GROMACS .gro file of C-alpha atoms in nm:
model
  422
    1MET     CA    1   6.529   0.142  14.241
    2ASN     CA    2   6.602  -0.201  14.084
    3VAL     CA    3   6.722  -0.373  14.416
    4LEU     CA    4   6.628  -0.666  14.654
    5LYS     CA    5   6.427  -0.554  14.977
    6PRO     CA    6   6.613  -0.666  15.279
    7SER     CA    7   6.279  -0.877  15.368
    8LEU     CA    8   6.350  -1.081  15.044
    9LEU     CA    9   6.706  -1.097  15.067
   10LYS     CA   10   6.720  -1.226  15.432
   11LYS     CA   11   6.475  -1.498  15.319
   12ALA     CA   12   6.713  -1.606  15.025
   13ILE     CA   13   7.024  -1.593  15.207
   14GLY     CA   14   6.828  -1.782  15.514
   15GLY     CA   15   6.897  -2.120  15.348
   16LEU     CA   16   7.264  -2.073  15.284
   17ALA     CA   17   7.550  -2.205  15.480
   18ILE     CA   18   7.705  -1.863  15.536
   19ALA     CA   19   8.010  -1.912  15.758
   20ALA     CA   20   8.116  -2.192  15.509
   21SER     CA   21   8.058  -1.992  15.209
   22LEU     CA   22   8.238  -1.684  15.314
   23GLY     CA   23   8.531  -1.876  15.431
   24GLY     CA   24   8.652  -1.887  15.047
   25THR     CA   25   8.562  -1.521  14.961
   26ALA     CA   26   8.922  -1.374  14.987
   27HIS     CA   27   9.256  -1.480  14.927
   28ALA     CA   28   9.544  -1.410  15.158
   29GLY     CA   29   9.607  -1.063  15.231
   30GLU     CA   30   9.355  -0.937  14.955
   31VAL     CA   31   9.072  -0.702  15.024
   32GLU     CA   32   8.790  -0.696  14.717
   33VAL     CA   33   8.628  -0.380  14.782
   34LEU     CA   34   8.288  -0.281  14.605
   35HIS     CA   35   8.226   0.087  14.564
   36TRP     CA   36   8.042   0.330  14.308
   37TRP     CA   37   8.368   0.599  14.272
   38THR     CA   38   8.429   0.594  13.892
   39SER     CA   39   8.435   0.966  13.819
   40GLY     CA   40   8.748   1.167  13.781
   41GLY     CA   41   8.783   1.294  14.111
   42GLU     CA   42   8.626   0.997  14.303
   43ALA     CA   43   8.862   0.745  14.119
   44ARG     CA   44   9.190   0.931  14.214
   45ALA     CA   45   9.037   0.933  14.595
   46VAL     CA   46   8.973   0.561  14.623
   47GLY     CA   47   9.338   0.517  14.458
   48MET     CA   48   9.497   0.674  14.755
   49LEU     CA   49   9.328   0.397  14.973
   50LYS     CA   50   9.474   0.136  14.747
   51GLU     CA   51   9.803   0.248  14.739
   52LEU     CA   52   9.826   0.259  15.121
   53MET     CA   53   9.702  -0.093  15.151
   54GLU     CA   54   9.954  -0.219  14.904
   55LYS     CA   55  10.228  -0.048  15.114
   56GLU     CA   56  10.092  -0.266  15.387
   57GLY     CA   57  10.157  -0.566  15.190
   58HIS     CA   58   9.818  -0.646  15.106
   59SER     CA   59   9.662  -0.680  14.746
   60TRP     CA   60   9.329  -0.473  14.640
   61LYS     CA   61   9.088  -0.606  14.396
   62ASP     CA   62   8.859  -0.335  14.287
   63PHE     CA   63   8.504  -0.390  14.211
   64ALA     CA   64   8.377  -0.055  14.105
   65VAL     CA   65   8.013  -0.016  13.987
   66ALA     CA   66   7.907   0.296  13.801
   67GLY     CA   67   7.644   0.502  13.930
   68GLY     CA   68   7.637   0.812  14.120
   69ALA     CA   69   7.394   0.718  14.416
   70GLY     CA   70   7.509   0.354  14.418
   71ASP     CA   71   7.159   0.195  14.333
   72SER     CA   72   7.373  -0.016  14.099
   73ALA     CA   73   7.609  -0.132  14.336
   74MET     CA   74   7.391  -0.235  14.577
   75THR     CA   75   7.181  -0.438  14.331
   76VAL     CA   76   7.486  -0.598  14.249
   77LEU     CA   77   7.622  -0.643  14.632
   78LYS     CA   78   7.277  -0.813  14.697
   79SER     CA   79   7.294  -1.055  14.418
   80ARG     CA   80   7.652  -1.154  14.522
   81ALA     CA   81   7.479  -1.189  14.903
   82VAL     CA   82   7.234  -1.430  14.794
   83SER     CA   83   7.479  -1.642  14.607
   84GLY     CA   84   7.703  -1.655  14.939
   85ASN     CA   85   7.999  -1.446  14.782
   86PRO     CA   86   7.993  -1.097  14.916
   87PRO     CA   87   8.306  -0.901  14.851
   88THR     CA   88   8.561  -0.839  15.166
   89ALA     CA   89   8.437  -0.485  15.228
   90ALA     CA   90   8.130  -0.269  15.060
   91GLN     CA   91   8.041   0.094  15.043
   92ILE     CA   92   7.736   0.076  15.238
   93ASN     CA   93   7.586   0.406  15.401
   94GLY     CA   94   7.318   0.515  15.639
   95PRO     CA   95   7.029   0.309  15.767
   96GLU     CA   96   7.147   0.019  15.521
   97ILE     CA   97   7.442  -0.074  15.731
   98GLN     CA   98   7.166  -0.165  15.985
   99GLU     CA   99   6.976  -0.369  15.745
  100TRP     CA  100   7.296  -0.577  15.656
  101GLY     CA  101   7.395  -0.599  16.025
  102GLU     CA  102   7.015  -0.777  16.033
  103LEU     CA  103   7.112  -1.040  15.795
  104GLY     CA  104   7.417  -1.159  15.994
  105LEU     CA  105   7.673  -1.101  15.741
  106LEU     CA  106   7.904  -0.809  15.860
  107GLY     CA  107   8.241  -0.856  16.034
  108GLN     CA  108   8.290  -0.699  16.385
  109LEU     CA  109   8.547  -0.415  16.381
  110ASP     CA  110   8.569  -0.383  16.784
  111SER     CA  111   8.910  -0.473  16.824
  112VAL     CA  112   9.054  -0.199  16.579
  113ALA     CA  113   8.806   0.057  16.710
  114GLU     CA  114   8.928   0.022  17.037
  115GLN     CA  115   9.259   0.052  16.946
  116GLY     CA  116   9.191   0.379  16.751
  117ASN     CA  117   8.982   0.520  17.010
  118TRP     CA  118   8.705   0.566  16.770
  119ASP     CA  119   8.449   0.615  17.021
  120VAL     CA  120   8.598   0.943  17.151
  121LEU     CA  121   8.756   1.025  16.810
  122LEU     CA  122   8.448   1.019  16.606
  123PRO     CA  123   8.107   1.236  16.638
  124GLY     CA  124   7.817   1.069  16.783
  125VAL     CA  125   7.626   1.099  16.498
  126LEU     CA  126   7.865   0.915  16.296
  127SER     CA  127   7.976   0.652  16.528
  128ASN     CA  128   7.658   0.560  16.594
  129MET     CA  129   7.593   0.526  16.230
  130MET     CA  130   7.901   0.263  16.194
  131LYS     CA  131   7.754   0.016  16.454
  132TYR     CA  132   7.488  -0.269  16.457
  133ASP     CA  133   7.390  -0.436  16.820
  134GLY     CA  134   7.626  -0.211  16.956
  135HIS     CA  135   7.952  -0.323  16.759
  136TYR     CA  136   8.135  -0.140  16.495
  137VAL     CA  137   8.060  -0.313  16.158
  138ALA     CA  138   8.165  -0.023  15.950
  139VAL     CA  139   8.428   0.259  15.905
  140PRO     CA  140   8.318   0.637  15.797
  141VAL     CA  141   8.545   0.764  15.534
  142ASN     CA  142   8.418   1.132  15.513
  143VAL     CA  143   8.111   1.387  15.561
  144HIS     CA  144   7.986   1.551  15.280
  145ARG     CA  145   7.759   1.814  15.255
  146VAL     CA  146   7.461   1.789  15.044
  147ASN     CA  147   7.322   2.132  15.018
  148TRP     CA  148   7.582   2.322  14.809
  149LEU     CA  149   7.533   2.558  14.521
  150TRP     CA  150   7.809   2.551  14.259
  151ALA     CA  151   7.883   2.826  13.968
  152ASN     CA  152   8.128   2.969  13.730
  153PRO     CA  153   8.179   3.302  13.801
  154LYS     CA  154   8.279   3.396  13.443
  155VAL     CA  155   7.922   3.314  13.326
  156LEU     CA  156   7.776   3.478  13.624
  157LYS     CA  157   7.980   3.809  13.550
  158GLU     CA  158   7.885   3.768  13.169
  159ALA     CA  159   7.531   3.760  13.283
  160GLY     CA  160   7.561   4.011  13.524
  161VAL     CA  161   7.433   3.824  13.831
  162GLU     CA  162   7.539   3.732  14.173
  163MET     CA  163   7.571   3.395  14.400
  164PRO     CA  164   7.148   3.368  14.447
  165THR     CA  165   7.082   3.334  14.813
  166THR     CA  166   6.688   3.253  14.788
  167TRP     CA  167   6.485   3.088  14.558
  168GLU     CA  168   6.347   3.383  14.384
  169GLU     CA  169   6.707   3.519  14.312
  170MET     CA  170   6.761   3.220  14.139
  171PHE     CA  171   6.493   3.260  13.897
  172ALA     CA  172   6.581   3.597  13.847
  173ALA     CA  173   6.914   3.511  13.786
  174GLY     CA  174   6.826   3.247  13.597
  175LYS     CA  175   6.632   3.436  13.343
  176LYS     CA  176   6.956   3.643  13.281
  177ILE     CA  177   7.181   3.395  13.236
  178ARG     CA  178   6.944   3.205  12.971
  179GLU     CA  179   6.939   3.552  12.797
  180ALA     CA  180   7.290   3.559  12.770
  181GLY     CA  181   7.326   3.261  12.614
  182TYR     CA  182   7.386   2.953  12.913
  183THR     CA  183   7.188   2.721  13.085
  184PRO     CA  184   7.143   2.828  13.435
  185LEU     CA  185   7.128   2.517  13.596
  186ALA     CA  186   7.306   2.190  13.526
  187HIS     CA  187   7.121   1.888  13.610
  188GLY     CA  188   7.120   1.514  13.541
  189GLY     CA  189   6.754   1.379  13.516
  190GLN     CA  190   6.804   1.048  13.745
  191PRO     CA  191   6.595   0.999  14.032
  192TRP     CA  192   6.869   1.022  14.284
  193GLN     CA  193   6.951   1.393  14.133
  194ASP     CA  194   6.596   1.474  14.127
  195ALA     CA  195   6.572   1.410  14.480
  196THR     CA  196   6.919   1.595  14.597
  197VAL     CA  197   6.772   1.881  14.439
  198PHE     CA  198   6.420   1.858  14.604
  199GLU     CA  199   6.542   1.775  14.966
  200THR     CA  200   6.772   2.113  14.911
  201VAL     CA  201   6.451   2.275  14.848
  202VAL     CA  202   6.269   2.140  15.126
  203LEU     CA  203   6.517   2.260  15.317
  204GLY     CA  204   6.550   2.626  15.195
  205THR     CA  205   6.190   2.657  15.210
  206GLY     CA  206   6.093   2.525  15.525
  207GLY     CA  207   6.401   2.555  15.718
  208PRO     CA  208   6.558   2.247  15.953
  209GLU     CA  209   6.292   2.160  16.160
  210PHE     CA  210   6.050   2.128  15.884
  211TYR     CA  211   6.302   1.918  15.677
  212ARG     CA  212   6.354   1.708  15.996
  213LYS     CA  213   5.987   1.624  16.008
  214ALA     CA  214   5.918   1.591  15.668
  215LEU     CA  215   6.193   1.378  15.518
  216VAL     CA  216   6.350   1.228  15.841
  217GLU     CA  217   6.025   1.151  16.038
  218LEU     CA  218   5.797   1.159  15.748
  219ASP     CA  219   5.522   1.346  15.933
  220PRO     CA  220   5.202   1.293  15.762
  221GLU     CA  221   5.107   1.659  15.895
  222ALA     CA  222   5.452   1.826  15.720
  223LEU     CA  223   5.402   1.621  15.401
  224LYS     CA  224   5.055   1.764  15.314
  225SER     CA  225   5.106   2.113  15.457
  226ASP     CA  226   5.111   2.422  15.273
  227THR     CA  227   5.520   2.444  15.312
  228MET     CA  228   5.530   2.085  15.110
  229ILE     CA  229   5.307   2.225  14.853
  230GLN     CA  230   5.525   2.542  14.802
  231SER     CA  231   5.842   2.310  14.816
  232LEU     CA  232   5.718   2.084  14.543
  233GLU     CA  233   5.624   2.409  14.343
  234THR     CA  234   5.926   2.567  14.392
  235PHE     CA  235   6.102   2.215  14.295
  236LYS     CA  236   5.941   2.195  13.972
  237ARG     CA  237   5.992   2.559  13.847
  238LEU     CA  238   6.370   2.469  13.869
  239ARG     CA  239   6.286   2.279  13.551
  240GLU     CA  240   6.267   2.618  13.360
  241LEU     CA  241   6.655   2.658  13.448
  242MET     CA  242   6.748   2.334  13.334
  243ASP     CA  243   6.832   2.210  12.952
  244ASP     CA  244   6.628   1.965  12.733
  245GLY     CA  245   6.916   1.712  12.733
  246MET     CA  246   6.919   1.661  13.133
  247SER     CA  247   6.760   1.309  13.097
  248GLY     CA  248   6.999   1.019  13.185
  249ARG     CA  249   7.272   1.240  13.238
  250ASP     CA  250   7.535   1.150  13.513
  251TRP     CA  251   7.585   1.412  13.781
  252ASN     CA  252   7.969   1.468  13.680
  253MET     CA  253   7.860   1.535  13.330
  254ALA     CA  254   7.607   1.832  13.484
  255THR     CA  255   7.945   1.933  13.694
  256SER     CA  256   8.126   1.960  13.341
  257MET     CA  257   7.902   2.189  13.205
  258VAL     CA  258   7.975   2.402  13.488
  259ILE     CA  259   8.345   2.337  13.462
  260ASN     CA  260   8.349   2.443  13.092
  261GLY     CA  261   8.132   2.730  13.099
  262ASP     CA  262   7.796   2.565  12.937
  263ALA     CA  263   7.591   2.631  13.261
  264ALA     CA  264   7.612   2.874  13.520
  265MET     CA  265   7.536   2.668  13.824
  266GLN     CA  266   7.454   2.346  13.985
  267LEU     CA  267   7.263   2.217  14.334
  268MET     CA  268   7.486   1.895  14.425
  269GLY     CA  269   7.689   1.789  14.719
  270ASP     CA  270   8.072   1.868  14.752
  271TRP     CA  271   8.175   1.545  14.583
  272ALA     CA  272   8.136   1.787  14.281
  273LYS     CA  273   8.425   1.961  14.430
  274GLY     CA  274   8.651   1.673  14.344
  275GLU     CA  275   8.559   1.729  13.948
  276PHE     CA  276   8.669   2.101  13.968
  277ALA     CA  277   9.001   1.967  14.171
  278ALA     CA  278   9.049   1.719  13.873
  279ALA     CA  279   9.033   2.008  13.622
  280ASP     CA  280   9.272   2.217  13.842
  281MET     CA  281   9.054   2.476  13.908
  282THR     CA  282   9.067   2.698  14.245
  283ALA     CA  283   8.809   2.737  14.474
  284GLY     CA  284   8.700   3.101  14.489
  285GLU     CA  285   8.874   3.185  14.182
  286ASP     CA  286   8.761   2.933  13.908
  287TYR     CA  287   8.442   2.810  14.019
  288LEU     CA  288   8.245   2.960  14.356
  289CYS     CA  289   8.082   2.750  14.620
  290ALA     CA  290   7.775   2.854  14.855
  291PRO     CA  291   7.520   2.708  15.068
  292ALA     CA  292   7.234   2.656  14.842
  293PRO     CA  293   6.933   2.936  14.876
  294GLY     CA  294   6.809   2.956  15.194
  295THR     CA  295   6.987   2.660  15.348
  296GLU     CA  296   7.318   2.855  15.525
  297ASN     CA  297   7.193   2.778  15.878
  298ALA     CA  298   7.166   2.399  15.833
  299PHE     CA  299   7.409   2.102  15.696
  300VAL     CA  300   7.279   1.821  15.506
  301PHE     CA  301   7.519   1.534  15.545
  302ASN     CA  302   7.595   1.208  15.356
  303THR     CA  303   7.889   1.011  15.495
  304ASP     CA  304   8.045   0.754  15.269
  305SER     CA  305   8.164   0.437  15.477
  306PHE     CA  306   8.281   0.092  15.413
  307ALA     CA  307   8.108  -0.207  15.585
  308MET     CA  308   8.305  -0.524  15.643
  309PHE     CA  309   8.175  -0.879  15.538
  310ARG     CA  310   8.245  -1.186  15.770
  311VAL     CA  311   8.540  -1.355  15.633
  312SER     CA  312   8.727  -1.655  15.795
  313ASP     CA  313   9.053  -1.671  15.646
  314GLU     CA  314   9.300  -1.518  15.887
  315ASP     CA  315   9.525  -1.324  15.633
  316ALA     CA  316   9.185  -1.164  15.433
  317ARG     CA  317   9.056  -1.085  15.794
  318ALA     CA  318   9.381  -0.911  15.878
  319ALA     CA  319   9.384  -0.705  15.559
  320GLN     CA  320   9.048  -0.623  15.642
  321GLN     CA  321   9.132  -0.471  15.978
  322ASP     CA  322   9.412  -0.307  15.837
  323LEU     CA  323   9.176  -0.144  15.567
  324ALA     CA  324   8.947  -0.011  15.828
  325ARG     CA  325   9.274   0.125  16.045
  326LEU     CA  326   9.392   0.309  15.749
  327ILE     CA  327   9.061   0.463  15.657
  328LEU     CA  328   9.056   0.647  15.979
  329GLU     CA  329   9.413   0.747  15.966
  330PRO     CA  330   9.486   1.114  15.941
  331GLU     CA  331   9.707   1.060  15.631
  332PHE     CA  332   9.440   0.900  15.419
  333GLN     CA  333   9.153   1.135  15.590
  334GLU     CA  334   9.337   1.452  15.454
  335ALA     CA  335   9.457   1.316  15.141
  336PHE     CA  336   9.130   1.158  15.042
  337ASN     CA  337   8.895   1.434  15.141
  338LYS     CA  338   9.126   1.709  14.979
  339VAL     CA  339   9.060   1.526  14.633
  340LYS     CA  340   8.730   1.375  14.693
  341GLY     CA  341   8.584   1.745  14.776
  342SER     CA  342   8.434   1.596  15.138
  343ILE     CA  343   8.598   1.701  15.488
  344PRO     CA  344   8.738   1.441  15.730
  345ALA     CA  345   8.526   1.192  15.953
  346ARG     CA  346   8.769   1.296  16.238
  347PRO     CA  347   8.735   1.621  16.367
  348ASP     CA  348   9.092   1.684  16.469
  349VAL     CA  349   9.231   1.681  16.118
  350ASP     CA  350   9.420   2.013  16.010
  351MET     CA  351   9.231   2.193  15.769
  352SER     CA  352   9.486   2.447  15.684
  353GLU     CA  353   9.555   2.289  15.371
  354PHE     CA  354   9.202   2.247  15.235
  355ASP     CA  355   9.063   2.505  15.029
  356LYS     CA  356   8.820   2.770  15.126
  357CYS     CA  357   8.488   2.544  15.050
  358GLY     CA  358   8.630   2.253  15.262
  359GLN     CA  359   8.691   2.494  15.545
  360GLN     CA  360   8.390   2.661  15.550
  361SER     CA  361   8.204   2.311  15.513
  362MET     CA  362   8.422   2.205  15.835
  363GLU     CA  363   8.284   2.528  16.025
  364ASP     CA  364   7.941   2.475  15.882
  365PHE     CA  365   7.959   2.142  16.012
  366LYS     CA  366   8.070   2.196  16.350
  367GLU     CA  367   7.857   2.485  16.420
  368SER     CA  368   7.518   2.265  16.301
  369ARG     CA  369   7.620   2.000  16.546
  370GLN     CA  370   7.596   2.255  16.820
  371GLU     CA  371   7.263   2.437  16.697
  372ASP     CA  372   7.130   2.061  16.585
  373THR     CA  373   7.085   2.139  16.244
  374LEU     CA  374   7.298   1.884  16.138
  375LEU     CA  375   7.044   1.673  15.943
  376PRO     CA  376   7.077   1.330  15.742
  377SER     CA  377   7.024   1.335  15.371
  378MET     CA  378   6.687   1.152  15.249
  379ALA     CA  379   6.850   1.132  14.908
  380HIS     CA  380   7.184   0.979  15.006
  381ARG     CA  381   7.079   0.678  15.190
  382MET     CA  382   7.140   0.868  15.563
  383ALA     CA  383   6.779   0.914  15.662
  384LEU     CA  384   6.543   0.638  15.526
  385LYS     CA  385   6.571   0.242  15.470
  386SER     CA  386   6.598   0.199  15.109
  387ASP     CA  387   6.278   0.050  15.043
  388VAL     CA  388   6.119   0.384  15.178
  389GLN     CA  389   6.361   0.601  15.007
  390GLY     CA  390   6.309   0.414  14.679
  391ALA     CA  391   5.921   0.500  14.725
  392ILE     CA  392   5.987   0.865  14.762
  393PHE     CA  393   6.242   0.880  14.485
  394ASP     CA  394   5.942   0.755  14.271
  395VAL     CA  395   5.692   1.024  14.371
  396ILE     CA  396   5.955   1.289  14.304
  397THR     CA  397   6.078   1.172  13.992
  398ASN     CA  398   5.715   1.111  13.851
  399TYR     CA  399   5.610   1.458  13.993
  400PHE     CA  400   5.916   1.633  13.832
  401ASN     CA  401   5.845   1.475  13.500
  402SER     CA  402   5.483   1.496  13.485
  403SER     CA  403   5.323   1.802  13.311
  404ASP     CA  404   4.983   1.687  13.458
  405MET     CA  405   5.059   1.576  13.825
  406THR     CA  406   4.991   1.925  14.078
  407ALA     CA  407   5.185   1.964  14.391
  408GLU     CA  408   4.868   1.891  14.596
  409GLN     CA  409   4.884   1.545  14.412
  410ALA     CA  410   5.248   1.488  14.492
  411ALA     CA  411   5.194   1.557  14.849
  412GLU     CA  412   4.915   1.308  14.883
  413ARG     CA  413   5.133   1.033  14.722
  414LEU     CA  414   5.403   1.136  14.989
  415VAL     CA  415   5.165   1.114  15.266
  416ASN     CA  416   5.060   0.774  15.106
  417THR     CA  417   5.412   0.656  15.107
  418ALA     CA  418   5.483   0.751  15.472
  419ASN     CA  419   5.173   0.598  15.584
  420ALA     CA  420   5.259   0.265  15.424
  421ALA     CA  421   5.598   0.251  15.589
  422MET     CA  422   5.481   0.272  15.957
   0.00000   0.00000   0.00000
């Protein structure tokens, strides 16, 4: 990823008069919001938040930067921060919230959090992620499940196969799907998409505890184990199920292959459901969802969130506080997440109007919390700091696209990356 490392960013920002420069970044009642929701379903979802803000009398300045995992958006944000001109709010997820907090650029949301009773309302796994140094600096929009398998039932039927529940079933089904004239597995050859598939394979091969040790704790023994070798080999075998045109393809274009019946399946988080919804498709009928092979007893999560940058203008701060409040109100939580494909960040939202995939996701989320199999996504900025994540992305993508690198060599490079991060 071509982004400034936090240490370099801190050094660059250190000489700036932050308080003075931030004072003029927003006009009265205006919020400039940086995000990377640019696909059809995502754009519809963020439009709802814009409408709510405008109803409150504020103006919304959209700052959308395309790129599914947000790498491009983070590059732009860090450039803006170095120049002393960050947006009012930005989509920042996971440990990166802490990194920005360390830079001293984030504004506190404690007053709106206290009024909304966030400490009680939000599950601890979310509320802790939204805080820096004990203070709320960000607000969660949703909870995504990453380890989903999506499928076109018409293609499966024509190929004479069922939704696979194991990796061997996946490969067996893929052979029949290919013979029927379809691409078995839609994929976009971008590092974050490769990592999404990889972490799903690791979970499906080794189980929740192995996933946690390998991809959250970066335990060297787990990273060089036979289980990791098997995971890497299975991961690379999945190339056999993909098409030759996958390099550089955006994730939503891969989803369109499933929607249009060109491909049978896709391994992707539930933001893909927003694309099916935008195509007027019905869950359980026009498309199928199931936990990725071997992962039915765990929930790999990604939480979208907005962090608020410090502003001195009173009208801008009022708009900022209203934005944080509106994000967690039931009206927006329900409407947004039905369109986005995710589930609400607050667990008290009525799920009766959600489709069967959303209802299953919430049930599995609650069960995983109880069973301690709720796992932060390595691929989606939930588990590791950005520089470490980027180094792992490099290993995974280089291995996936190399005809010479063995699984043992890739595992050794993962161990080296983990050791360098300690």
